[in-house]
């Protein structure tokens, strides 16, 4: 949940580190620091935002030949300057930055204190510096790190340097992501791609229990035992400009408006309207194996779990395969029933979500065939799954997911149509009709975005409320969950998402004039039942915000213009309605958060990629 950057090369080091940390701000943090080695080893740290660190550096200038930097979300120890990374050993010669959690740090700390080591912070990370100090010999920093890690339990991504082993960075991965950037006579190490995009697009993602030893001469990749490992250099196709705001006030707003493009990119090259076929050449699973699948389990966390709930509807309807949906964080604790006829699909924007990866490993351990739906090439999920369906959404910087979510929904449609094609569950003309719908989706999303001005007015009217209830039915019920999540994530307003049919089983007790009800009213068979739910809410004083693609003649009788609101969206095929319906909910959450003065791109206590359990 932290940001890491390291650099060896000929450029001025401080600007490279600060720029890298700034590009990692979206991950969330409460303190920051850098360490550089030149004539000596210097550390600058600060609690608060990166601007506070820059003030410290301006007051106490520092320079060096190479160095590393870190942004921290507090897990062990308060958000203070002394607990900010980087951390040192007793000698002050060894420096470490760390993402993850050391599970046995208290036992290690007590043992080290008994040996005479003195600790300066409340963090688990400082233990690592002292362990490496204890293991230092004449065989180099990397050997000391290997010996030190034998005693460590937990998940960690580390970068270390030692003033006694100069011109060297040692990077380690056991869980949280670490990648190495390969430049022109310069090398980078980071926890995520955006940190180095302006310098290089050639990266190597470390695997679990792998180490990179980085010097000016090159990079050596080994496992924790020191044996060489084979690596693959990935060419990142994201343009550095894609990680900029491009004139938008916030990354989140930019990414909301990029959704038509992201949907198009996720479909592009994978469908043929002429033949009515889906092409997933990257899905390197034999068709016979897919035909043998008897059930599917979808595994995800957070927003991706909501995408999985929609995916269940889509796959069952198009491919005719039974689907269940599990939280990645819960799956492995119930001894799930898995066979070789089970297809496990993990959904993760980053490909590094710790709980989702653990669920994937549990399913694979029990012989399931596996697919990852992911946005990041080379991430751990894409390497561990049997195959990957990439969402081509580009970098998503805002912590609250928007375009990655809609791209996941599009990917589910593509995958479901491919499974239907392989298994022969759809007539060719029906399949072609669904492909035509998919190809029209970007236009529908563009039309949905035109409601932005109307939503700003809705936000003005409702932003002072402290509780919201979101209701949906059928395939749009998960979108009610997602809308509520977006509101609570970035505006800090309590919001609940419910199936509308469950309203009278509890939530109705909360409805009064202080709890607006956001209702998803698509045309079709659920409209009348949704309308009935709204009448019940209105009877109890609840104001209604209706998101609908129905005609005004149908919706007007339900709405009192003096206290309710209508958000009109374009009509769409039922299976695609969730993708269109979520756009106004994203915009509503965004504009309410802005009116409340919230930090939209970096909401408190949240991280973009949750790489610890």
XYZ file of C-alpha atoms in Angstrom:
613
model
C 0.000 0.000 0.000
C 3.088 2.206 -0.162
C 5.030 3.744 -3.023
C 8.659 2.868 -3.764
C 11.133 4.405 -6.215
C 14.871 3.858 -6.645
C 17.386 5.144 -9.191
C 20.951 4.580 -10.364
C 22.123 6.678 -13.316
C 23.543 10.011 -14.402
C 20.470 12.217 -13.945
C 20.098 14.448 -10.872
C 18.764 11.980 -8.335
C 16.434 14.104 -6.200
C 14.177 15.214 -9.092
C 13.895 11.609 -10.319
C 12.886 10.388 -6.862
C 10.424 13.209 -6.186
C 8.825 12.855 -9.617
C 8.520 9.101 -9.114
C 6.893 9.552 -5.721
C 4.509 12.130 -7.135
C 3.394 9.644 -9.785
C 2.724 7.164 -6.977
C 0.642 9.568 -4.879
C -2.545 7.916 -6.127
C -1.686 4.854 -4.038
C -2.363 6.889 -0.891
C 0.138 7.821 1.830
C 0.611 9.812 5.031
C 4.381 10.443 5.016
C 7.316 10.387 2.620
C 11.091 10.263 2.528
C 14.200 9.789 0.405
C 17.736 8.489 0.971
C 20.749 9.334 -1.209
C 24.368 8.275 -1.246
C 27.038 10.699 -2.467
C 29.849 11.894 -0.247
C 27.852 10.322 2.556
C 24.431 8.844 3.220
C 21.670 11.418 3.670
C 17.995 10.929 4.565
C 15.167 13.449 4.383
C 11.690 12.578 5.700
C 8.430 14.258 6.547
C 4.947 13.446 7.745
C 2.152 14.664 5.501
C 2.020 15.189 1.765
C 4.926 15.238 -0.671
C 4.970 19.042 -0.574
C 6.039 18.796 3.078
C 8.998 16.623 2.097
C 9.935 19.103 -0.622
C 9.954 21.870 1.992
C 12.317 19.807 4.143
C 14.634 19.245 1.160
C 14.543 22.941 0.271
C 15.556 23.821 3.843
C 18.225 21.092 3.971
C 19.432 20.495 0.390
C 20.747 17.062 -0.427
C 22.381 15.429 -3.433
C 23.894 12.085 -4.316
C 24.859 9.580 -6.993
C 21.944 7.195 -6.427
C 19.096 6.736 -4.008
C 15.616 5.594 -3.142
C 12.325 7.095 -2.008
C 9.116 6.017 -0.328
C 5.569 7.099 0.459
C 4.042 5.375 3.497
C 0.576 4.406 4.671
C 0.880 3.759 8.404
C 0.279 0.153 9.489
C 2.707 -0.227 12.416
C 3.346 3.076 14.172
C 1.781 6.496 13.843
C 2.063 8.780 10.810
C 5.058 10.772 12.069
C 8.390 11.904 10.671
C 10.294 9.373 12.766
C 8.149 6.504 11.457
C 8.432 7.636 7.831
C 10.675 5.605 5.550
C 13.551 5.155 4.756
C 14.774 3.432 7.951
C 18.343 2.744 9.087
C 20.207 0.221 11.178
C 22.253 1.018 14.308
C 25.278 2.084 12.271
C 23.254 4.386 10.044
C 24.923 2.770 7.023
C 22.106 0.480 5.849
C 18.820 1.898 4.556
C 15.573 0.109 3.695
C 12.154 1.028 2.311
C 9.349 -1.485 2.598
C 5.846 -2.216 1.388
C 4.012 -4.955 3.252
C 3.777 -6.366 6.754
C 6.382 -8.305 8.755
C 4.204 -10.695 10.737
C 6.839 -11.765 13.284
C 8.458 -8.359 13.724
C 7.887 -8.229 17.501
C 9.712 -11.524 18.059
C 12.533 -10.346 15.797
C 12.687 -6.964 17.513
C 12.932 -8.501 20.992
C 15.706 -10.848 19.847
C 17.632 -7.991 18.229
C 17.244 -5.800 21.313
C 18.606 -8.650 23.408
C 21.641 -8.636 21.099
C 22.165 -4.917 21.750
C 20.348 -3.315 18.818
C 18.615 0.009 19.497
C 15.381 0.932 17.713
C 14.310 4.478 16.896
C 10.791 3.925 15.504
C 7.511 2.086 16.084
C 7.555 0.373 12.685
C 7.974 -3.223 11.635
C 10.241 -2.062 8.790
C 13.127 -0.996 11.028
C 13.574 -4.636 12.033
C 14.710 -5.391 8.479
C 17.538 -2.853 8.585
C 18.842 -4.322 11.846
C 18.574 -7.894 10.557
C 20.641 -6.988 7.496
C 23.158 -5.180 9.740
C 23.542 -8.366 11.783
C 24.156 -10.424 8.657
C 26.623 -8.091 6.887
C 29.898 -9.745 5.894
C 32.395 -9.097 3.122
C 30.238 -10.801 0.452
C 27.976 -7.865 -0.385
C 24.645 -6.378 0.586
C 22.623 -8.899 -1.412
C 24.100 -11.840 0.513
C 23.338 -10.154 3.829
C 19.757 -9.579 2.685
C 19.355 -13.239 1.723
C 20.580 -14.377 5.130
C 18.376 -11.862 6.925
C 15.212 -12.907 5.110
C 15.481 -16.485 6.385
C 14.103 -15.251 9.721
C 11.301 -13.101 8.280
C 7.624 -14.077 7.993
C 5.167 -11.966 6.051
C 4.625 -10.243 2.734
C 7.113 -7.602 1.669
C 8.528 -5.605 -1.197
C 11.891 -4.088 -0.268
C 14.597 -1.877 -1.676
C 17.840 -1.493 0.255
C 21.160 0.267 -0.066
C 24.328 0.311 2.023
C 26.945 3.029 2.197
C 29.490 0.225 2.668
C 28.524 -1.437 -0.632
C 28.216 1.641 -2.871
C 26.548 2.080 -6.258
C 24.126 -0.767 -5.585
C 20.415 -1.167 -4.911
C 18.953 -4.490 -3.819
C 15.257 -5.038 -4.550
C 13.262 -7.933 -3.104
C 9.751 -9.220 -3.682
C 7.667 -11.577 -1.599
C 4.093 -10.465 -2.251
C 3.793 -6.710 -2.897
C 4.864 -5.744 -6.424
C 8.368 -4.653 -7.333
C 9.536 -3.929 -10.875
C 12.845 -2.908 -12.415
C 12.969 -0.307 -15.177
C 15.659 -0.676 -17.832
C 16.853 2.631 -19.276
C 19.772 3.876 -21.354
C 22.719 3.447 -18.975
C 20.354 3.948 -16.050
C 18.128 1.704 -13.966
C 15.024 2.203 -11.879
C 13.146 0.181 -9.300
C 9.555 0.924 -8.316
C 6.375 -0.482 -6.845
C 4.257 0.507 -9.849
C 4.685 1.422 -13.498
C 3.666 5.128 -13.463
C 6.673 5.993 -11.281
C 9.075 5.366 -14.165
C 6.956 5.875 -17.292
C 8.581 9.200 -18.159
C 12.013 7.520 -18.210
C 11.498 4.054 -19.674
C 8.773 1.654 -20.773
C 10.958 -1.472 -20.573
C 10.376 -3.237 -17.268
C 10.949 -6.560 -15.558
C 8.405 -7.570 -12.914
C 9.967 -9.532 -10.075
C 8.248 -12.760 -9.118
C 7.668 -13.888 -5.563
C 10.874 -14.733 -3.682
C 12.987 -13.023 -6.322
C 15.707 -10.421 -5.958
C 17.276 -7.831 -8.256
C 20.788 -6.528 -7.646
C 21.062 -3.226 -9.504
C 24.365 -1.518 -10.261
C 25.552 0.880 -12.942
C 26.827 -2.136 -14.868
C 23.426 -3.827 -15.068
C 20.884 -5.921 -13.179
C 21.265 -9.435 -11.812
C 18.054 -11.369 -11.123
C 18.114 -14.262 -8.640
C 15.893 -16.154 -6.250
C 16.313 -15.919 -2.478
C 18.912 -18.692 -2.610
C 21.061 -16.761 -5.088
C 20.284 -18.924 -8.127
C 19.830 -17.015 -11.382
C 16.243 -16.716 -12.632
C 14.970 -16.234 -16.157
C 13.168 -12.934 -16.672
C 11.092 -11.389 -19.437
C 11.312 -7.727 -20.320
C 7.838 -6.258 -20.776
C 7.262 -3.273 -23.053
C 4.656 -1.037 -21.394
C 2.332 0.390 -24.033
C 0.950 3.143 -21.817
C 1.946 6.617 -22.918
C 3.319 8.850 -20.117
C 0.709 11.447 -21.103
C -1.980 8.907 -20.162
C -0.846 9.282 -16.550
C -1.411 13.071 -16.606
C -4.626 15.009 -15.906
C -4.829 16.490 -19.417
C -6.675 19.597 -18.265
C -9.157 17.854 -15.979
C -9.417 18.987 -12.374
C -8.918 15.454 -11.072
C -7.671 12.126 -12.409
C -10.991 10.560 -11.461
C -12.968 12.924 -13.675
C -10.548 12.352 -16.554
C -10.880 8.599 -16.156
C -14.681 8.772 -16.058
C -14.627 10.585 -19.389
C -12.117 8.082 -20.830
C -14.603 5.223 -20.477
C -15.895 5.259 -24.072
C -12.300 4.929 -25.265
C -11.448 2.246 -22.679
C -14.500 0.183 -23.661
C -13.556 0.436 -27.325
C -9.961 -0.601 -26.629
C -11.097 -3.649 -24.662
C -13.237 -4.844 -27.591
C -10.876 -3.766 -30.387
C -9.407 -6.634 -32.391
C -11.342 -9.259 -30.458
C -14.609 -9.337 -32.383
C -15.720 -9.632 -35.993
C -19.184 -8.431 -36.932
C -18.765 -10.001 -40.347
C -18.173 -13.507 -39.039
C -20.011 -13.042 -35.749
C -17.033 -14.472 -33.878
C -14.888 -13.572 -30.882
C -11.109 -13.917 -31.105
C -9.192 -14.394 -27.858
C -5.848 -15.570 -29.125
C -4.253 -14.656 -25.801
C -6.451 -17.211 -24.029
C -4.022 -20.118 -24.219
C -6.390 -22.715 -22.804
C -7.432 -25.611 -25.058
C -11.037 -25.326 -26.204
C -11.636 -28.896 -25.057
C -10.719 -27.837 -21.519
C -13.183 -24.949 -21.674
C -15.910 -27.236 -22.999
C -15.316 -29.505 -20.008
C -15.923 -26.715 -17.483
C -18.922 -27.516 -15.273
C -18.905 -24.449 -13.037
C -17.165 -21.104 -12.741
C -16.073 -19.243 -9.623
C -15.338 -15.514 -9.835
C -12.849 -14.187 -7.275
C -12.280 -10.508 -6.552
C -12.240 -7.735 -3.958
C -13.825 -4.291 -3.768
C -15.028 -2.770 -7.019
C -13.787 -5.814 -8.930
C -16.146 -7.947 -6.819
C -19.032 -5.817 -8.056
C -17.821 -6.425 -11.611
C -17.846 -10.143 -10.828
C -21.478 -9.956 -9.682
C -22.423 -8.485 -13.057
C -20.185 -11.040 -14.769
C -22.196 -13.847 -13.176
C -25.373 -12.629 -14.923
C -23.575 -12.235 -18.254
C -21.807 -15.610 -18.261
C -24.825 -17.586 -17.102
C -27.086 -15.979 -19.691
C -24.695 -16.188 -22.651
C -22.594 -19.281 -21.943
C -25.031 -21.262 -19.808
C -22.472 -22.189 -17.143
C -23.316 -22.018 -13.410
C -21.343 -19.225 -11.735
C -20.659 -18.358 -8.119
C -18.961 -15.212 -6.838
C -16.614 -15.110 -3.854
C -14.617 -12.443 -2.090
C -10.938 -13.125 -2.599
C -10.407 -12.338 1.081
C -12.859 -15.064 2.205
C -12.480 -17.801 -0.388
C -9.613 -19.820 1.022
C -10.968 -19.911 4.556
C -13.906 -22.212 3.798
C -12.160 -25.118 2.054
C -13.985 -24.489 -1.242
C -15.095 -27.390 -3.406
C -12.960 -27.232 -6.546
C -12.336 -29.823 -9.239
C -10.531 -29.970 -12.559
C -13.886 -29.024 -14.118
C -13.882 -25.690 -12.261
C -12.871 -22.484 -14.023
C -11.594 -19.855 -11.583
C -11.632 -16.298 -12.925
C -9.861 -13.635 -10.859
C -10.664 -9.986 -11.464
C -8.044 -7.444 -10.398
C -7.168 -4.077 -11.920
C -3.581 -4.132 -10.663
C -2.980 -7.868 -10.802
C -1.378 -7.534 -7.370
C -4.294 -7.604 -4.904
C -2.987 -9.859 -2.140
C -6.280 -11.532 -1.176
C -7.244 -12.159 -4.797
C -3.855 -13.715 -5.515
C -4.221 -15.961 -2.471
C -7.639 -17.090 -3.729
C -6.177 -17.793 -7.174
C -3.466 -19.948 -5.620
C -6.044 -21.879 -3.599
C -8.105 -22.620 -6.713
C -5.032 -23.660 -8.702
C -3.844 -25.853 -5.837
C -7.110 -27.761 -6.225
C -6.620 -28.198 -10.004
C -8.945 -25.483 -11.303
C -8.148 -23.961 -14.677
C -7.704 -20.213 -14.206
C -8.131 -16.933 -16.067
C -7.207 -13.424 -14.911
C -9.111 -10.322 -16.001
C -6.476 -7.663 -15.450
C -5.273 -4.239 -16.581
C -1.527 -4.536 -15.936
C 0.680 -6.559 -18.263
C 3.220 -8.692 -16.416
C 1.558 -8.391 -13.008
C 1.521 -11.354 -10.649
C -2.040 -12.434 -11.475
C -1.247 -12.547 -15.188
C 1.805 -14.708 -14.547
C 0.132 -17.144 -12.177
C -3.150 -17.655 -14.024
C -3.309 -20.086 -16.936
C -4.439 -17.263 -19.222
C -5.335 -13.577 -19.123
C -7.981 -11.378 -20.690
C -6.503 -7.894 -20.540
C -8.618 -4.802 -20.065
C -6.968 -2.114 -22.157
C -8.026 0.780 -19.937
C -4.617 2.417 -19.640
C -3.258 3.610 -16.292
C -5.899 4.393 -13.695
C -4.527 6.905 -11.204
C -7.609 7.823 -9.172
C -7.933 5.542 -6.155
C -11.668 5.083 -6.775
C -11.903 2.820 -9.808
C -13.988 3.993 -12.775
C -12.730 3.104 -16.243
C -11.069 -0.078 -14.968
C -14.453 -1.206 -13.623
C -16.331 -0.609 -16.865
C -13.509 -2.252 -18.824
C -13.846 -5.306 -16.593
C -17.548 -5.455 -17.427
C -16.728 -5.239 -21.135
C -14.116 -7.975 -20.738
C -16.747 -10.194 -19.106
C -18.972 -9.764 -22.162
C -16.138 -10.647 -24.523
C -15.156 -13.678 -22.451
C -18.766 -14.855 -22.048
C -19.339 -14.645 -25.797
C -16.121 -16.571 -26.391
C -17.191 -19.306 -23.956
C -20.594 -19.426 -25.669
C -18.848 -19.740 -29.027
C -16.594 -22.568 -27.826
C -19.463 -24.411 -26.165
C -22.064 -23.715 -28.870
C -24.648 -22.202 -26.543
C -25.692 -19.276 -28.780
C -27.113 -19.327 -32.285
C -24.830 -17.416 -34.712
C -27.359 -14.646 -35.340
C -27.878 -14.150 -31.596
C -24.128 -13.995 -30.998
C -23.751 -11.481 -33.823
C -26.452 -9.331 -32.229
C -24.544 -9.219 -28.950
C -21.343 -8.278 -30.797
C -23.150 -5.431 -32.523
C -24.374 -4.224 -29.139
C -20.814 -4.302 -27.776
C -19.506 -2.298 -30.697
C -22.183 0.368 -30.099
C -21.310 0.620 -26.392
C -18.743 3.475 -26.689
C -21.412 5.658 -28.306
C -23.851 4.882 -25.481
C -21.210 5.799 -22.906
C -20.569 9.097 -24.674
C -24.288 9.843 -24.496
C -24.385 8.919 -20.806
C -21.570 11.384 -20.095
C -23.728 14.216 -21.427
C -25.702 14.105 -18.187
C -22.737 15.613 -16.328
C -24.227 19.101 -16.101
C -27.544 17.775 -14.796
C -25.702 15.676 -12.219
C -23.818 18.724 -10.978
C -27.197 20.244 -10.125
C -28.257 17.051 -8.331
C -25.004 17.133 -6.354
C -25.659 20.752 -5.382
C -29.067 19.776 -3.990
C -28.054 16.618 -2.131
C -24.398 16.965 -1.052
C -25.224 17.900 2.550
C -27.036 14.635 3.304
C -25.163 12.197 5.535
C -26.836 8.931 4.449
C -27.853 7.488 1.072
C -29.605 4.273 0.048
C -28.943 2.807 -3.414
C -31.432 0.312 -4.856
C -31.301 -1.893 -7.939
C -32.702 -5.181 -9.193
C -31.326 -8.068 -11.212
C -28.193 -7.326 -13.184
C -28.273 -3.708 -11.973
C -28.235 -4.585 -8.275
C -24.390 -4.798 -8.312
C -24.355 -1.298 -9.807
C -26.284 -0.071 -6.764
C -23.513 -1.581 -4.641
C -20.870 0.090 -6.787
C -22.615 3.473 -6.687
C -22.822 3.331 -2.898
C -19.170 2.325 -2.666
C -18.074 5.224 -4.856
C -19.974 7.722 -2.724
C -18.581 6.460 0.570
C -15.034 6.116 -0.817
C -14.560 9.683 -1.967
C -17.151 11.790 -0.104
C -17.063 9.962 3.259
C -20.867 9.787 3.275
C -22.486 6.657 4.663
C -24.139 4.845 1.755
C -25.707 1.402 1.459
C -26.438 -0.577 -1.679
C -29.270 -3.124 -1.608
C -31.372 -5.268 -3.904
C -34.600 -3.296 -4.097
C -36.622 -6.354 -3.127
C -34.746 -6.470 0.188
C -35.617 -2.887 1.111
C -38.575 -3.952 3.213
C -36.426 -6.505 5.064
C -34.550 -3.856 7.023
C -33.346 -0.757 5.142
C -36.859 0.706 4.956
C -36.591 1.370 8.708
C -33.888 3.949 7.971
C -35.690 5.871 5.232
C -36.826 9.377 6.123
C -36.442 12.893 4.742
C -32.717 12.803 5.588
C -31.933 9.663 3.540
C -32.167 10.097 -0.253
C -32.820 6.938 -2.251
C -30.826 6.515 -5.467
C -32.914 4.172 -7.600
C -31.814 2.400 -10.778
C -34.896 2.152 -13.001
C -34.119 0.514 -16.333
C -36.900 -0.175 -18.773
C -38.121 -3.739 -18.902
C -39.525 -6.355 -16.561
C -38.192 -4.911 -13.275
C -39.505 -1.376 -13.831
C -42.903 -1.886 -12.214
C -41.438 -3.548 -9.136
C -38.834 -0.778 -8.816
C -41.611 1.797 -9.109
C -43.448 0.052 -6.275
C -40.317 0.202 -4.120
C -40.014 3.921 -4.767
C -43.594 4.545 -3.738
C -42.836 2.816 -0.442
C -39.737 4.986 0.037
C -41.618 8.182 -0.796
C -44.371 7.288 1.676
C -41.711 7.354 4.393
C -40.360 10.745 3.356
C -37.384 9.659 1.284
C -36.299 11.879 -1.607
C -35.744 9.983 -4.863
C -32.845 10.284 -7.308
C -33.984 8.163 -10.253
C -31.409 6.996 -12.809
C -33.435 5.736 -15.739
C -33.557 5.041 -19.458
C -37.364 5.014 -19.526
C -39.577 7.683 -21.046
C -40.594 10.661 -18.931
C -44.225 9.580 -19.239
C -43.422 6.452 -17.233
C -41.227 8.069 -14.599
C -42.892 11.470 -14.052
C -45.749 10.162 -11.871
C -43.151 8.882 -9.394
C -41.209 12.131 -9.119
C -41.877 15.358 -7.245
C -39.628 17.949 -8.970
C -39.443 20.036 -5.792
C -37.624 17.318 -3.832
C -36.736 14.485 -6.218
C -34.481 14.293 -9.282
C -34.288 12.376 -12.559
C -31.016 11.480 -14.277
C -31.774 10.359 -17.822
C -29.453 7.937 -19.600
C -29.690 6.427 -23.098
C -31.617 3.234 -23.645
C -29.367 0.189 -23.967
C -29.576 -3.600 -24.333
C -30.335 -5.199 -20.941
C -26.946 -6.906 -20.547
C -25.131 -3.626 -21.233
C -27.361 -1.449 -19.058
C -25.096 -1.858 -15.977
C -22.158 -0.363 -17.891
C -24.200 2.655 -18.966
C -25.982 2.951 -15.608
C -22.779 3.208 -13.554
C -21.531 6.344 -15.347
C -23.994 8.785 -13.712
C -23.355 7.161 -10.330
C -19.625 7.796 -10.736
C -20.303 11.411 -11.691
C -22.725 11.869 -8.793
C -20.156 10.607 -6.282
C -17.481 12.796 -7.866
C -19.458 16.042 -7.818
C -20.752 15.475 -4.276
C -17.184 14.849 -3.081
C -15.914 17.998 -4.813
C -18.677 20.083 -3.223
C -17.736 18.680 0.181
C -14.079 19.621 -0.352
C -12.820 16.035 -0.292
C -9.558 14.787 -1.796
C -11.129 12.962 -4.736
C -8.033 11.278 -6.154
C -6.505 10.301 -2.806
C -9.336 9.638 -0.343
C -8.303 9.083 3.237
C -7.253 5.640 4.451
C -7.542 4.066 0.974
C -4.893 2.702 -1.366
C -5.117 2.050 -5.085
C -3.621 -1.409 -4.907
C -4.162 -3.387 -1.703
C -1.054 -5.540 -1.653
C -1.321 -6.698 1.968
C -3.931 -8.980 3.505
